[in-house]
Short mmCIF file of C-alpha atoms in Angstrom, two decimals:
data_model
loop_
_atom_site.label_atom_id
_atom_site.label_comp_id
_atom_site.label_asym_id
_atom_site.label_seq_id
_atom_site.Cartn_x
_atom_site.Cartn_y
_atom_site.Cartn_z
CA MET A 1 17.44 0.54 4.19
CA LEU A 2 13.75 1.85 4.41
CA ASN A 3 10.54 0.33 5.22
CA VAL A 4 8.04 -0.36 4.09
CA ASN A 5 4.16 -1.42 5.25
CA ILE A 6 1.32 -2.67 3.36
CA ILE A 7 -1.70 -2.00 5.76
CA CYS A 8 -4.98 -4.76 4.41
CA HIS A 9 -8.19 -5.24 5.25
CA GLY A 10 -9.00 -8.91 5.05
CA THR A 11 -6.65 -12.09 4.09
CA LEU A 12 -5.32 -13.36 0.52
CA LYS A 13 -7.40 -16.48 0.43
CA GLU A 14 -7.22 -17.64 -3.30
CA LYS A 15 -3.54 -19.53 -3.87
CA TYR A 16 -2.89 -17.20 -7.05
CA LEU A 17 -3.14 -14.20 -5.15
CA ARG A 18 -0.80 -15.12 -2.20
CA ASP A 19 1.85 -16.40 -4.56
CA ALA A 20 2.13 -13.44 -6.57
CA VAL A 21 2.06 -10.96 -2.88
CA GLY A 22 5.64 -14.28 -2.17
CA GLU A 23 6.61 -13.88 -5.31
CA TYR A 24 7.22 -9.48 -5.42
CA SER A 25 7.41 -9.85 -1.13
CA LYS A 26 10.76 -12.27 -2.25
CA ARG A 27 11.80 -9.85 -4.88
CA LEU A 28 11.37 -6.66 -3.43
CA GLY A 29 13.73 -7.89 0.01
CA ALA A 30 16.68 -6.79 -2.47
CA TYR A 31 15.19 -2.83 -2.08
CA CYS A 32 13.33 -2.25 1.33
CA LYS A 33 11.61 -4.64 4.96
CA LEU A 34 8.66 -5.62 3.62
CA ASN A 35 5.90 -5.81 5.68
CA ILE A 36 2.17 -6.86 5.32
CA PHE A 37 0.03 -6.37 8.38
CA GLU A 38 -4.30 -7.56 7.91
CA ALA A 39 -6.72 -6.45 9.37
CA LYS A 40 -10.25 -8.12 10.57
CA ASP A 41 -11.81 -5.06 10.03
CA ASP A 42 -11.95 -1.47 10.69
CA ASP A 43 -11.47 -0.83 13.19
CA ALA A 44 -8.38 -3.24 13.43
CA LEU A 45 -6.95 -1.78 10.44
CA ALA A 46 -7.24 2.45 12.10
CA ALA A 47 -5.56 0.97 15.42
CA LEU A 48 -2.80 -0.62 12.76
CA VAL A 49 -2.99 2.25 10.66
CA SER A 50 -2.40 4.32 14.53
CA ALA A 51 0.47 2.23 15.51
CA ARG A 52 2.33 3.37 12.04
CA SER A 53 1.91 7.19 12.86
CA LYS A 54 5.06 8.29 12.83
CA ASP A 55 5.79 6.81 8.82
CA TYR A 56 3.99 8.29 5.96
CA ASN A 57 0.89 7.16 4.98
CA ILE A 58 -0.70 6.64 2.20
CA ALA A 59 -4.09 5.77 1.85
CA LEU A 60 -5.60 4.23 -1.74
CA CYS A 61 -9.09 5.67 -2.26
CA ILE A 62 -10.56 6.79 -5.74
CA GLU A 63 -10.86 9.54 -4.99
CA GLY A 64 -7.00 10.54 -4.01
CA LYS A 65 -4.31 11.81 -6.33
CA MET A 66 -3.93 9.73 -9.75
CA VAL A 67 -0.78 9.98 -10.39
CA ASP A 68 1.83 7.84 -12.73
CA SER A 69 4.49 4.95 -12.25
CA GLU A 70 7.80 6.75 -12.19
CA GLU A 71 5.36 9.05 -9.51
CA PHE A 72 4.99 6.69 -7.50
CA ALA A 73 8.43 5.92 -7.76
CA ARG A 74 10.15 9.56 -6.79
CA ILE A 75 6.87 9.07 -3.51
CA ILE A 76 8.46 6.42 -2.63
CA ASN A 77 12.12 7.50 -2.79
CA ASP A 78 11.11 10.98 -1.22
CA VAL A 79 9.62 9.79 1.87
CA PRO A 80 13.20 8.87 3.82
CA MET A 81 14.24 12.68 2.83
CA MET A 82 10.54 14.30 3.75
CA GLY A 83 12.50 12.90 7.92
CA TYR A 84 10.28 9.16 7.42
CA SER A 85 11.59 6.06 7.69
CA GLY A 86 8.99 4.08 6.68
CA ILE A 87 6.12 4.11 4.39
CA GLY A 88 2.39 2.54 5.19
CA LEU A 89 0.18 2.49 2.83
CA VAL A 90 -3.58 1.55 3.41
CA ILE A 91 -5.63 0.00 1.45
CA GLY A 92 -9.28 -0.97 2.91
CA GLY A 93 -11.23 -3.60 1.72
CA SER A 94 -14.31 -4.29 -0.26
CA ASP A 95 -16.14 -0.35 1.06
CA GLY A 96 -13.42 0.84 1.29
CA LEU A 97 -11.58 3.10 3.61
CA PRO A 98 -13.37 4.90 6.27
CA GLU A 99 -13.28 8.61 6.33
CA SER A 100 -11.50 8.66 9.42
CA ILE A 101 -9.46 5.92 8.63
CA LYS A 102 -8.56 8.68 5.30
CA ALA A 103 -7.60 11.36 8.32
CA MET A 104 -5.47 9.49 9.16
CA CYS A 105 -2.95 9.29 5.65
CA LYS A 106 -0.20 11.98 5.71
CA TYR A 107 -1.66 11.25 1.44
CA ARG A 108 -4.60 9.89 -0.70
CA LEU A 109 -3.28 7.84 -3.79
CA SER A 110 -6.16 6.51 -6.43
CA PHE A 111 -4.92 3.56 -9.10
CA SER A 112 -7.61 4.51 -11.18
CA ARG A 113 -10.89 5.74 -11.43
CA MET A 114 -12.04 1.89 -11.66
CA THR A 115 -12.91 -0.09 -9.01
CA PHE A 116 -10.71 -3.37 -8.12
CA PRO A 117 -11.08 -5.91 -5.80
CA HIS A 118 -9.55 -5.25 -2.82
CA GLN A 119 -7.55 -8.95 -2.26
CA LEU A 120 -6.10 -7.85 -5.91
CA MET A 121 -4.96 -4.41 -5.41
CA ARG A 122 -2.32 -5.75 -2.79
CA VAL A 123 -0.73 -7.64 -5.75
CA ILE A 124 -1.65 -4.01 -7.85
CA LEU A 125 0.36 -1.55 -5.78
CA LEU A 126 3.35 -4.80 -4.60
CA GLU A 127 3.96 -4.18 -8.63
CA GLN A 128 3.64 -0.52 -8.41
CA ILE A 129 6.53 -0.34 -5.64
CA TYR A 130 8.62 -3.00 -7.17
CA ARG A 131 8.67 -0.95 -10.72
CA GLY A 132 9.29 2.69 -8.31
CA PHE A 133 12.50 1.11 -6.68
#
């Protein structure tokens, strides 16, 4: 079973977002081992990404490659065939990800040229992962 690690800057304070994350986490339990790691600042975020350097880490950033849901599903499903037991998806804070953290990732992904609140991005990402499985 694939390890899916969501590595996030900040914590979710809003109950409706925590509820949505909880629902998708429950649904994803049938398909993968989901872990959500929260970092209080960029240094802690970098440490979490570094600790998972053997995962196929993907930085979510506006300048990344835009893919549709089917291509994103292929990326997720190809990770084990590339020799990785886990995938890490890294969400930055309100200022995005520092270049140093992006450089630690093997792929850069953009969900849109628009900017989304990083708290909401966690829910959007989980929905797409669920759809991918």
